[in-house]
XYZ file of C-alpha atoms in Angstrom:
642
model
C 0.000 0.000 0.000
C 1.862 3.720 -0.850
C 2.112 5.863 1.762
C -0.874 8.238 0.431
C -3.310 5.270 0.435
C -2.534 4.289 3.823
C -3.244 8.144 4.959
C -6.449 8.224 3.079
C -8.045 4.687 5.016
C -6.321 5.069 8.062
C -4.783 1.696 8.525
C -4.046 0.552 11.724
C -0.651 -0.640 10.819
C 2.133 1.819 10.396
C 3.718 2.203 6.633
C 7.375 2.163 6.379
C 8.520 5.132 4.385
C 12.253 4.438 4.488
C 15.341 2.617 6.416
C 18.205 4.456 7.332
C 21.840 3.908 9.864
C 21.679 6.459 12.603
C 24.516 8.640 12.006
C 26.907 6.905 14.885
C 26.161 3.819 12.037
C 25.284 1.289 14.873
C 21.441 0.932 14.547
C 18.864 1.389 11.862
C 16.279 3.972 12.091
C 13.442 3.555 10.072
C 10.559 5.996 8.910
C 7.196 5.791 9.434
C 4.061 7.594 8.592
C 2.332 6.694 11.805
C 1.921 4.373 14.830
C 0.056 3.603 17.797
C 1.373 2.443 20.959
C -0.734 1.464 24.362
C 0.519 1.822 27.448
C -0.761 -0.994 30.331
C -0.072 -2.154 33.633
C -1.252 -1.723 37.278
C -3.191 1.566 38.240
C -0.716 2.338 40.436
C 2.178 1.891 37.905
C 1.697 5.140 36.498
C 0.274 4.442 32.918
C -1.452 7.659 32.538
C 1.133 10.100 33.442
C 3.872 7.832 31.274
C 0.987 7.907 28.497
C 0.339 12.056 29.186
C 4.205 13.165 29.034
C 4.407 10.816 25.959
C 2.043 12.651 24.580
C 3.301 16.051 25.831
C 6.355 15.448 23.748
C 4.747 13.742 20.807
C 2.440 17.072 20.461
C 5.261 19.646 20.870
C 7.049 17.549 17.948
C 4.552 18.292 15.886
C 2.984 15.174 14.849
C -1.143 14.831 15.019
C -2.303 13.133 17.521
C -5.578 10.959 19.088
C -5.500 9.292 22.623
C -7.871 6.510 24.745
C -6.856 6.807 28.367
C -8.587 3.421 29.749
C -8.492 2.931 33.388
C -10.750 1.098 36.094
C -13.071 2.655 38.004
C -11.752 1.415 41.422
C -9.367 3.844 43.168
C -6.684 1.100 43.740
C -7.773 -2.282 42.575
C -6.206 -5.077 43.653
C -2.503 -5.243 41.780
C -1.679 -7.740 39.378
C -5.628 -8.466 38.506
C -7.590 -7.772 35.307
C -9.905 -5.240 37.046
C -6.896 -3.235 37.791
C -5.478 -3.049 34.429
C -4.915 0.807 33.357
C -3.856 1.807 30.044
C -3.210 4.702 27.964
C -3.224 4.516 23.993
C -1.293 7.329 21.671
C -1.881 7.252 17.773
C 0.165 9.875 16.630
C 1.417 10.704 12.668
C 2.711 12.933 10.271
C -0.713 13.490 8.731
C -4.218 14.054 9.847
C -5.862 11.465 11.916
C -9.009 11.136 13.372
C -8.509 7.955 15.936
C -6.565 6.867 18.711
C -6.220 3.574 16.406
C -7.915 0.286 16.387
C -4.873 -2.055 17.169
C -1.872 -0.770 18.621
C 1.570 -1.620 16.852
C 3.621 -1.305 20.416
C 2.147 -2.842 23.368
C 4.237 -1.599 26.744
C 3.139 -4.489 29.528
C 4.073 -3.471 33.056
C 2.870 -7.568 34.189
C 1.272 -10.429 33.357
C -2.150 -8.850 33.652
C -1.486 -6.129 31.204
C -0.619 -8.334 28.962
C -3.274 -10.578 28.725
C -6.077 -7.923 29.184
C -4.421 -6.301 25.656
C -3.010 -9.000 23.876
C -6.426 -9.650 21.981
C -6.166 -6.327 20.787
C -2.855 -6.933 18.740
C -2.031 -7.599 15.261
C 0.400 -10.094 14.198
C 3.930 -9.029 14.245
C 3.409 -6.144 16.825
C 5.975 -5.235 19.193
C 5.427 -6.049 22.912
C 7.734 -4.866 25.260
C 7.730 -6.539 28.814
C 8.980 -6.164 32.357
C 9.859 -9.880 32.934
C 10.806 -9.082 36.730
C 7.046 -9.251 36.743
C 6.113 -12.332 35.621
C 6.635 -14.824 38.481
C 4.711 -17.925 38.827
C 1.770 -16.439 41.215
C 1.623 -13.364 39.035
C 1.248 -15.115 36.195
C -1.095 -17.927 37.718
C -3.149 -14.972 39.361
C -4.229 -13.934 36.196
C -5.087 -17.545 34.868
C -2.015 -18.238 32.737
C -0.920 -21.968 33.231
C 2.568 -20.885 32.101
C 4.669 -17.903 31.429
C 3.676 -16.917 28.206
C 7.011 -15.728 27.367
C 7.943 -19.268 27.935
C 5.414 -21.402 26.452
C 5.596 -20.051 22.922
C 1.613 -18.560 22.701
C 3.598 -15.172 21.285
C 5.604 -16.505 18.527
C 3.406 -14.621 16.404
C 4.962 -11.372 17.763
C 8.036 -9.378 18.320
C 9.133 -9.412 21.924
C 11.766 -7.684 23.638
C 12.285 -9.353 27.632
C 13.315 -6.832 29.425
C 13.902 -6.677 33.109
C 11.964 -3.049 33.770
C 12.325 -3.370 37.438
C 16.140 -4.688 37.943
C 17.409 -2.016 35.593
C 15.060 0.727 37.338
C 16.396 -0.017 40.982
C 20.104 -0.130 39.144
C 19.904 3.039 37.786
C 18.872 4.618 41.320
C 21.311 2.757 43.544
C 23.336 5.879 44.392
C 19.945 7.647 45.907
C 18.887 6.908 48.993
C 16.054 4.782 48.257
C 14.066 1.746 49.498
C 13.851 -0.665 47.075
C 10.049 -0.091 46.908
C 10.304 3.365 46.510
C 12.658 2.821 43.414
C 10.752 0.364 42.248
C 8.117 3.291 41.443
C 9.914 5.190 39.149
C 9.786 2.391 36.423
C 7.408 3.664 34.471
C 9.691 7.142 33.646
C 12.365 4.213 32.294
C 9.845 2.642 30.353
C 8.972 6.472 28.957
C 12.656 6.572 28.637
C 13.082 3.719 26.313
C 9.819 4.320 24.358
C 10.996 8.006 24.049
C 14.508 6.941 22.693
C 12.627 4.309 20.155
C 10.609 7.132 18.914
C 13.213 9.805 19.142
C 10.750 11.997 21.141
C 11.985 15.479 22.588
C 13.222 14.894 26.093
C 13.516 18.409 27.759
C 10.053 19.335 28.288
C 9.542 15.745 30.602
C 12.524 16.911 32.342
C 10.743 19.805 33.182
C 7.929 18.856 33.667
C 9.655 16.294 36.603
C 11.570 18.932 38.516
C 8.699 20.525 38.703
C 5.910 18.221 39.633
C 8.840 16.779 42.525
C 10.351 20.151 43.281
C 9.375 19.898 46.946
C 11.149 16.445 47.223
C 14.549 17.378 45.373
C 15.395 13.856 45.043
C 12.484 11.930 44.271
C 12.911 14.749 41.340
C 16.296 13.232 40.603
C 15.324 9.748 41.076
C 12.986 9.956 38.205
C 14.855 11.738 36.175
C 17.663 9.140 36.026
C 15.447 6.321 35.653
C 13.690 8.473 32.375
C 17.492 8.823 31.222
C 18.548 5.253 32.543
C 15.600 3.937 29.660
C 16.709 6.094 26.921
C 20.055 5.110 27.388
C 19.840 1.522 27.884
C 17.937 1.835 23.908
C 20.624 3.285 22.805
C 22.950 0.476 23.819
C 21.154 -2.379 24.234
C 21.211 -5.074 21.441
C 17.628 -6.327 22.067
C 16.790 -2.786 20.123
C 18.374 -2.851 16.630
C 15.858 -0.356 15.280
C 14.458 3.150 16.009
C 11.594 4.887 14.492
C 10.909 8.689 13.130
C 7.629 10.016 12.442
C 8.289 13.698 10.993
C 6.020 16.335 12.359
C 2.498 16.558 10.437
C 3.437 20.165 8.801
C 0.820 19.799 6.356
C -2.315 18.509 8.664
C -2.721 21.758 10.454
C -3.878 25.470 9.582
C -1.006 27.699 10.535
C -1.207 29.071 14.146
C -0.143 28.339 17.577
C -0.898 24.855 18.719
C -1.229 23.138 22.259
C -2.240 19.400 23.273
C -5.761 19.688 24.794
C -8.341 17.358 26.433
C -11.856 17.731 26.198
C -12.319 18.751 29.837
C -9.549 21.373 29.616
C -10.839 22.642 26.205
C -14.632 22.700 27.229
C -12.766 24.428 30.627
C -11.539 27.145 28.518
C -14.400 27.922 26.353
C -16.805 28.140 29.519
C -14.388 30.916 30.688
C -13.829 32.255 27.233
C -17.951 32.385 26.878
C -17.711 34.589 30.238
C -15.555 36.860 29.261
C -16.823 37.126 25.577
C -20.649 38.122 27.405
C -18.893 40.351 29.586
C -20.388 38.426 32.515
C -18.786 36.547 36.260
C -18.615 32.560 35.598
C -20.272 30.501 38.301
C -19.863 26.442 38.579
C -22.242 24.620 41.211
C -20.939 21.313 40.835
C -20.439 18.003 43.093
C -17.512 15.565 42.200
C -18.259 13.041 39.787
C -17.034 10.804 37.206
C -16.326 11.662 34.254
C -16.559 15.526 35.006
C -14.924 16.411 38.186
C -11.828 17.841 36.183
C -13.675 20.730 34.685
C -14.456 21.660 38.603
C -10.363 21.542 38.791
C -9.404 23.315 36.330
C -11.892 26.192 36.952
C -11.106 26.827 40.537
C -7.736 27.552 38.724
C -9.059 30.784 37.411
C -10.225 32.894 39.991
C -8.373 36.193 38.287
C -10.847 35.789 35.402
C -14.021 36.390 37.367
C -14.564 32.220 37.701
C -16.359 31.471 41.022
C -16.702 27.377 41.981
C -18.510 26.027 44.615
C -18.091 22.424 45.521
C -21.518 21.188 46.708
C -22.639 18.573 49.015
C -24.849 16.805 46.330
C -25.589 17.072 42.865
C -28.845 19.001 43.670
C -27.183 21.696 45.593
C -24.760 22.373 42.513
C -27.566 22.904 39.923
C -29.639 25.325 42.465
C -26.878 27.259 43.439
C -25.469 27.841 40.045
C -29.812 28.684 38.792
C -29.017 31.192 41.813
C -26.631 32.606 39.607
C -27.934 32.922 36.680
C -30.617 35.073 38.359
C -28.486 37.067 39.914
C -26.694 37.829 36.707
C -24.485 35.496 36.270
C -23.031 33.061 33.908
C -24.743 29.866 35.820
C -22.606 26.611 35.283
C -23.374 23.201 37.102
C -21.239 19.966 35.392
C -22.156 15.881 35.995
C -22.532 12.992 34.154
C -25.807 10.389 33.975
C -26.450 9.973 37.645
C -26.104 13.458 38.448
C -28.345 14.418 35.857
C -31.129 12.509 37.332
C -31.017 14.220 40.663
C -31.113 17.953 38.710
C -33.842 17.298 36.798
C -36.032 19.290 38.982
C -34.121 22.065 38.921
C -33.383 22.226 35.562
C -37.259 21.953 35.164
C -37.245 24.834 37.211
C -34.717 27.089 34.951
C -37.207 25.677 31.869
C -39.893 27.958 34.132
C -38.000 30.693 35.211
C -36.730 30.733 31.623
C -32.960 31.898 32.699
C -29.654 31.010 31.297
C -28.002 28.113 32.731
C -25.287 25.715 31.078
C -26.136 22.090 32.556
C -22.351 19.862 31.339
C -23.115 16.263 31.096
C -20.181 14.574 30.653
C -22.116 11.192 29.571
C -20.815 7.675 30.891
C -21.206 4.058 30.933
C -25.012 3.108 32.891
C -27.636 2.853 34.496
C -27.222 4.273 37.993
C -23.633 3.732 38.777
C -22.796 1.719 35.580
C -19.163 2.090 34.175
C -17.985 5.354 35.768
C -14.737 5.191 33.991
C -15.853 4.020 30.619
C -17.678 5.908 27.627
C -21.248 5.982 26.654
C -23.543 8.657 24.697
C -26.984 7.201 26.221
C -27.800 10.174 27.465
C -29.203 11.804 25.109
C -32.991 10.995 26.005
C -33.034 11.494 29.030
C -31.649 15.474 27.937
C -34.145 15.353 25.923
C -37.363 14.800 27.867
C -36.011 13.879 31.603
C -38.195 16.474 33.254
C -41.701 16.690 34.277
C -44.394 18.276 32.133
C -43.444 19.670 28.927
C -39.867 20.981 29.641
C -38.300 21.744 26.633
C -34.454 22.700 26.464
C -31.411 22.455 23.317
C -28.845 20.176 23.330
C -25.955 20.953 21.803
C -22.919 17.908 21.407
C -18.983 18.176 20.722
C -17.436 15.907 17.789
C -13.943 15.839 19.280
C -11.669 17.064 22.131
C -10.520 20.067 20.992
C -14.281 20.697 19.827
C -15.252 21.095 23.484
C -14.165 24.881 23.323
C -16.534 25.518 20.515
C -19.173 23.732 21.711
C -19.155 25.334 25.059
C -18.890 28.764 23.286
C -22.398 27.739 21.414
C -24.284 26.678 24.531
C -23.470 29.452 26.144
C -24.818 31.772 23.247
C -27.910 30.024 23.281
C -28.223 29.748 26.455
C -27.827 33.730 27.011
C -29.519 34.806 23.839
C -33.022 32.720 24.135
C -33.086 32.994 27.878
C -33.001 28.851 28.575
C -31.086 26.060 30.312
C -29.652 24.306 27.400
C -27.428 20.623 27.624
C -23.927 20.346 26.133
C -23.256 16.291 25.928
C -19.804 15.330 26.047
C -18.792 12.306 27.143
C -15.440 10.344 28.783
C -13.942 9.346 25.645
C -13.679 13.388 24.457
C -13.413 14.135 28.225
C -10.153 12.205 28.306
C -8.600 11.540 25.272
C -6.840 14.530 23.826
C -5.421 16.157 20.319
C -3.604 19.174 19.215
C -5.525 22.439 19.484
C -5.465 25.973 17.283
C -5.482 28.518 19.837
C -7.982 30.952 18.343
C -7.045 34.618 18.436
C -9.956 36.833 20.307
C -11.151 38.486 17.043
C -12.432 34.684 15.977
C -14.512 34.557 19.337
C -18.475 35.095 18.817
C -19.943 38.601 20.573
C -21.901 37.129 23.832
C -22.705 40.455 25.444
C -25.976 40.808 26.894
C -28.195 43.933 27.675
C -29.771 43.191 31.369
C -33.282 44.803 31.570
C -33.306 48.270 33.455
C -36.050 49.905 33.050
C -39.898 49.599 33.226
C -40.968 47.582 29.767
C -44.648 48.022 29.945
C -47.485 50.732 30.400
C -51.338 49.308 31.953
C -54.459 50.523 31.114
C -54.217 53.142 33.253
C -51.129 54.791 32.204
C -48.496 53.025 34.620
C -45.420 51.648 33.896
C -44.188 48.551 35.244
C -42.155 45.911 34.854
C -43.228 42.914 32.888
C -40.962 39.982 33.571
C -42.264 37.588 30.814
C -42.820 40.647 27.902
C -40.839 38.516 25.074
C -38.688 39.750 22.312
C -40.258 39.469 19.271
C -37.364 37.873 17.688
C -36.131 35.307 20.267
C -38.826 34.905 21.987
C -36.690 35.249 25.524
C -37.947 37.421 28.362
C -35.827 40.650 29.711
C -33.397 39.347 32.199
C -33.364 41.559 35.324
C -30.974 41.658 37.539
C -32.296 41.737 41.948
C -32.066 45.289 42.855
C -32.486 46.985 40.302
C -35.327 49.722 41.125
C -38.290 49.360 39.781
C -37.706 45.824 38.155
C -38.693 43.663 40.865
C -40.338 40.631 40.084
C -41.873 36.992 41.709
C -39.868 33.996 40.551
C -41.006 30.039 41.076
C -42.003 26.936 39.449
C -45.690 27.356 39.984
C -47.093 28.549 36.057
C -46.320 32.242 35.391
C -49.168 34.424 33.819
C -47.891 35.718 29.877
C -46.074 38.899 30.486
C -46.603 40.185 33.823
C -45.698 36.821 35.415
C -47.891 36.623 38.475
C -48.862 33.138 39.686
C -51.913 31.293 37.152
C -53.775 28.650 37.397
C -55.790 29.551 34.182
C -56.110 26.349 31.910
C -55.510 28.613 28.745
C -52.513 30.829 30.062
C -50.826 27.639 30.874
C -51.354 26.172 27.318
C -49.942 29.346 25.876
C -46.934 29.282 27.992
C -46.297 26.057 27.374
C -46.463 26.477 23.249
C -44.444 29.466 24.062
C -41.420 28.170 25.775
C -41.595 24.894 22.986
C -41.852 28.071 20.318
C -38.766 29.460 21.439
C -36.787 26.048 21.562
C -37.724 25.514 18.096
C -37.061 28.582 16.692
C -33.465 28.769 17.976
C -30.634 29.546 15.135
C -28.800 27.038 14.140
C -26.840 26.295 10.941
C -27.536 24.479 8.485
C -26.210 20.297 8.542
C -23.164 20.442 6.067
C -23.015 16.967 4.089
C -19.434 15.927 2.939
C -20.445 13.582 -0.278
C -17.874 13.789 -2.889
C -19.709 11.071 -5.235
C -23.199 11.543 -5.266
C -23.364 8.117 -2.515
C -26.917 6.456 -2.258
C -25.549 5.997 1.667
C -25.898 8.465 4.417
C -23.688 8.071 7.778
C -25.347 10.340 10.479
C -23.747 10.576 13.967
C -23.719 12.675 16.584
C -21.264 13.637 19.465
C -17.625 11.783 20.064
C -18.676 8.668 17.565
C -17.054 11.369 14.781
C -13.877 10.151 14.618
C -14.342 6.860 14.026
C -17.194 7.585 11.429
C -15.026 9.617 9.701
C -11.885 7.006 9.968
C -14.352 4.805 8.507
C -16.276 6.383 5.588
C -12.366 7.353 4.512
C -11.465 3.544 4.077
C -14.938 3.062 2.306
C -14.007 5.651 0.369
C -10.292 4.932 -0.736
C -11.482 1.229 -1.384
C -13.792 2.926 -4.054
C -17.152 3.117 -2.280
C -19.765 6.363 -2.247
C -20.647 7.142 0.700
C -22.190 10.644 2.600
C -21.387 11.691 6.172
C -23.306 14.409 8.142
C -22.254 15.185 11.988
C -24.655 16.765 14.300
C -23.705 19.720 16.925
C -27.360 20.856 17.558
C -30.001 17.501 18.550
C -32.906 19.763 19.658
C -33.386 21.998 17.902
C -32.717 19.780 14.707
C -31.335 21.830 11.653
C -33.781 23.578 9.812
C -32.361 21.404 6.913
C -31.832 17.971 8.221
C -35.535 16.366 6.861
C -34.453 17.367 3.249
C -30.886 16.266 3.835
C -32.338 12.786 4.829
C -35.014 12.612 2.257
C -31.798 12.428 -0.339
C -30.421 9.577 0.111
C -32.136 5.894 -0.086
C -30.102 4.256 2.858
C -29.290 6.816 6.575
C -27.470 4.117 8.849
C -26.881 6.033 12.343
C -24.364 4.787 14.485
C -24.414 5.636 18.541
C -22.723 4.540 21.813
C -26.141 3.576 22.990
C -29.405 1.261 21.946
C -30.222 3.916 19.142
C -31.224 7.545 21.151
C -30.112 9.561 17.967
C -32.385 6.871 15.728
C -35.505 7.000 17.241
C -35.721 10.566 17.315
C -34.905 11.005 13.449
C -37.832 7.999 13.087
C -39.823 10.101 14.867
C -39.734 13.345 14.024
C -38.602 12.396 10.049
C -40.446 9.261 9.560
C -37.531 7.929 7.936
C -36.596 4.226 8.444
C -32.830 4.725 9.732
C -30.578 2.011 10.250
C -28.754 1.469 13.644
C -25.687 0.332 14.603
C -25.036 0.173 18.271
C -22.101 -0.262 20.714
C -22.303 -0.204 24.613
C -19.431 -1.717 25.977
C -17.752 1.121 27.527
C -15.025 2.054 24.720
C -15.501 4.154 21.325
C -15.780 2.554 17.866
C -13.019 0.648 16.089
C -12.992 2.432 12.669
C -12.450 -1.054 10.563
C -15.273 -2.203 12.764
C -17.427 0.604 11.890
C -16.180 0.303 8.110
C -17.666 -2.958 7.758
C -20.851 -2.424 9.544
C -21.246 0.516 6.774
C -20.205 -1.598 3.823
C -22.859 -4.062 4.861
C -25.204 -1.412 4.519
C -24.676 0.146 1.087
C -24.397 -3.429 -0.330
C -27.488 -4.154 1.358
């Protein structure tokens, strides 16, 4: 396959552009056009910080990038077991990719339990790198191996390298003053080390980033540091490691501009404070710890000197009516959870739906029901944003594609949010939360306009010649009531859930005022703006892919093999799943096949069904991870030829 081909499908398997002798002359170096390595072992063994700093240095590099961070949901299970596996996956190229990869070409296996909770993931002729001080007999038995796989010849098929992680690690560090234990700990920054010599990854900003993370314990700083230099040295010189690998920086993938490595927390982080200071108003997050979601409660009680006030709740219904608090008191009213949490703010959001104020409800979706898979990724969600409230409460639900699209996204809901007066739902979910990719930092120019004129004077004149204020007097445009901020004279106003009488707002009970107000709030949802649904078919396909949310990526991996293997296919993505785009009915009536995959039993599906009356076809996944693109790819091909 040439190297152009490979770009266009997105092969899991890396294409060898060319073989070359370092210049000492000792060991090859050969060039490749991509390659995806996972990173497993214990939870405590540090996969997801080796995994981040790789990453750190693959993204300053310049390649494109895509990561899975997998971990269990216990906070320490029990070592050397399945359930405790953690891993971290990095596809990373010199072109544009989509993925973190469907089979990794490197697997890193910290013991006998990483290994054989990956090894069904790996091609043929992958490269698996092992820490054989690891794999005694009760390790390996614990895990249900009769024998040492390394012994028994059940990974023939690949290309192993033996080494002894652990031995080398407590070597390296014999001059510090360290317990064995404690040096034993610092294994993972050899096996960063090595990988990072094998790659030919920058080295300086790891340093860095270790003096400073340790710079309170000097020589737990140093300790890690030698063991991260111990690894890259011990590739250099090491037989077992004939060959190194280059990927060149993906200079053509990206838009010129300043790039960082982002996450979808920290991206959707930043545009929350970006929307803040964009409508000129405070931010406040009401929020209670929970997975998926609890970093975006981090990172913004990092950014007090931009107006950003958090308030760590005692429960998920405390967050959503302290940040509804807020938003009537003028403020840019945040509250973030994920599924469960959700559940126990419905009232309150219900309430916001009535009070019709601003308020920016983050549901950083997971794996359910109730507690479910807190650390794993699901988009099921969706319905219960949709109608999870009593009566007729209407709100918009907005969706991110990608990590990096988190900023955007956030930017969106918060325009809606502020410009029709509403709650509105912005569904991420843990694979964008986690997994990361590079990221243009916009310039302020590119940033929407958010400002918003608070009401501040008498709007309406009675019978009898008075003026007063009129809480629910609606723009003609928008349909959104003045928002008034307490205190200001004049402007006071009752506020509730009980029905609000059209325009002046005083309690009713009036069977036709409450009919009204209900068409009225469902009036303004619909009539939000929203753009049009762009279609990307090239060929005039029969075939319509229509997704939604994180499932993107993988779509998009996919329709791009269909593609370069001569198919026709369309794909459409949705940001905006209530309201719909004005266009999307006539965009589906094109095409004689819509197949709509989802993270979930088919959400996305039945409400096209519904609303379109066309017969979509799902495909479904729930098992806690994201789409495999080949897996997707076939799923699709089955439905054009079908």
């Amino acid at each position: 396959m040439t190297s152009q081909a490979s770009r266009t499908a997105e092969q899991a398997d890396e294409t060898l552009l060319s073989e070359q002798r370092d210049p000492a002359g000792s060991k090859s170096v050969r060039r490749l056009d991509r390659v995806i390595i996972r990173f497993a072992g214990d939870s405590g063994d540090g996969m997801q910080l080796t995994g981040d700093r790789f990453t750190s240095e693959t993204a300053s590099f310049g390649n494109d990038l895509s990561t899975l961070p997998n971990f269990p949901a216990e906070i320490r299970a029990p070592a050397g077991t399945l359930p405790g596996v953690s891993s971290f996956q990095l596809h990373f190229a010199d072109h544009d990719i989509l993925t973190p990869g469907d089979a990794p070409n490197v697997l890193v296996a910290m013991n006998p339990a990483a290994l054989k909770a990956n090894i069904a993931d790996l091609p043929r002729g992958a490269e698996i790198i092992v820490d054989t001080d690891e794999f005694t007999r009760r390790a390996v038995q614990k895990v249900g191996y009769q024998a040492s796989p390394l012994e028994d010849g059940s990974l023939e098929g690949y290309s192993v390298h033996q080494v002894p992680l652990t031995t080398l690690t407590v070597e390296a560090l014999k001059e510090f003053d360290l317990s064995r234990k404690e040096a034993e700990r610092s294994k993972n920054m050899f096996a960063l080390g090595l990988l990072s010599w094998m790659y030919h990854r920058p080295t300086e900003g790891t340093e860095r980033f270790l003096k400073a993370k340790f710079a309170k314990r000097p020589q737990i700083a140093e300790a890690n540091l030698a063991a991260f230099r111990a690894g890259w040295n011990f590739g250099e010189t090491t037989e077992d490691f004939a060959v190194s690998y280059e990927i060149a920086p993906a200079v053509t993938a990206f838009p010129a501009g300043v790039y960082r490595n982002i996450s979808g927390n920290l991206a959707l982080s930043y545009g929350l404070v970006a929307a803040s200071r964009q409508a000129g108003l405070p931010l406040f997050l009401g929020s209670y710890p929970i997975t998926p979601a609890s970093d975006i409660l981090h990172e913004l009680s990092r950014h007090k000197n931009f107006g950003v006030r958090t308030f760590q709740a005692e429960d998920e219904i405390a967050g959503v009516g302290a940040a509804l608090g807020a938003a009537f008191g003028g403020a840019l009213g945040v509250t973030t959870t994920s599924g469960p949490g959700v559940a126990l703010k419905a009232e309150t959001i219900g309430l916001a739906v009535s009070m019709e104020l601003p308020l920016l409800v983050v549901d950083i979706q997971r794996g359910g029901p109730s507690t479910g898979l807190p650390t794993k990724t699901e988009q099921a969600d969706l319905l219960q944003a949709m109608f999870g409230r009593n009566g007729e409460a209407p709100v918009p639900v907005v969706a991110p594609c990608t990590p990096a699209d988190c900023f955007d996204a956030a930017l969106e809901a918060a325009r809606i949010a502020l410009t029709y007066r509403t709650p509105v739902f912005l569904l991420s979910d843990g694979y964008l939360a986690n997994g990361s990719e590079p990221w243009r930092i916009p310039d302020l120019a590119e940033l929407p306009d958010l400002r918003v004129e608070f009401a501040r004077e008498r709007n309406h004149t009675l019978a009898d010649g008075q003026e007063v204020f009129w809480p629910y007097k609606r723009d003609p445009r928008t349909l959104a009531r003045p928002w008034a901020v307490p205190g200001t004279p004049g402007l006071e106003h009752r506020i509730g859930g009980i029905e609000k009488q059209d325009g002046s707002g005083e309690i009713s009970y009036a069977p036709a005022n409450h009919d009204f107000m209900v068409r009225t709030r469902q009036a303004k949802i619909d009539g939000i703006e929203v753009a049009d649904l762009t279609v990307d078919d090239p060929d005039g396909a029969r075939t319509l892919v229509l997704g939604w949310g994180s499932t993107y990526g993988p779509i998009t991996a996919a329709v791009r093999r269909l593609r370069a293997a001569g198919e026709a296919v369309a794909q459409a993505h949705l940001r905006h799943l209530n309201p719909f785009p004005a266009n999307l009915g006539d965009v589906l009536a094109r095409y004689e096949r819509v197949v709509v995959p989802e993270m979930n039993l088919g959400q996305l599906a039945t409400l096209v069904r519904a609303r379109y009356l066309v017969d979509v076809h799902s495909y479904n996944q729930v098992n806690g991870m994201p789409f495999k693109a080949e897996q997707l790819a076939t799923a699709l091909k089955e439905a054009i030829d079908g």
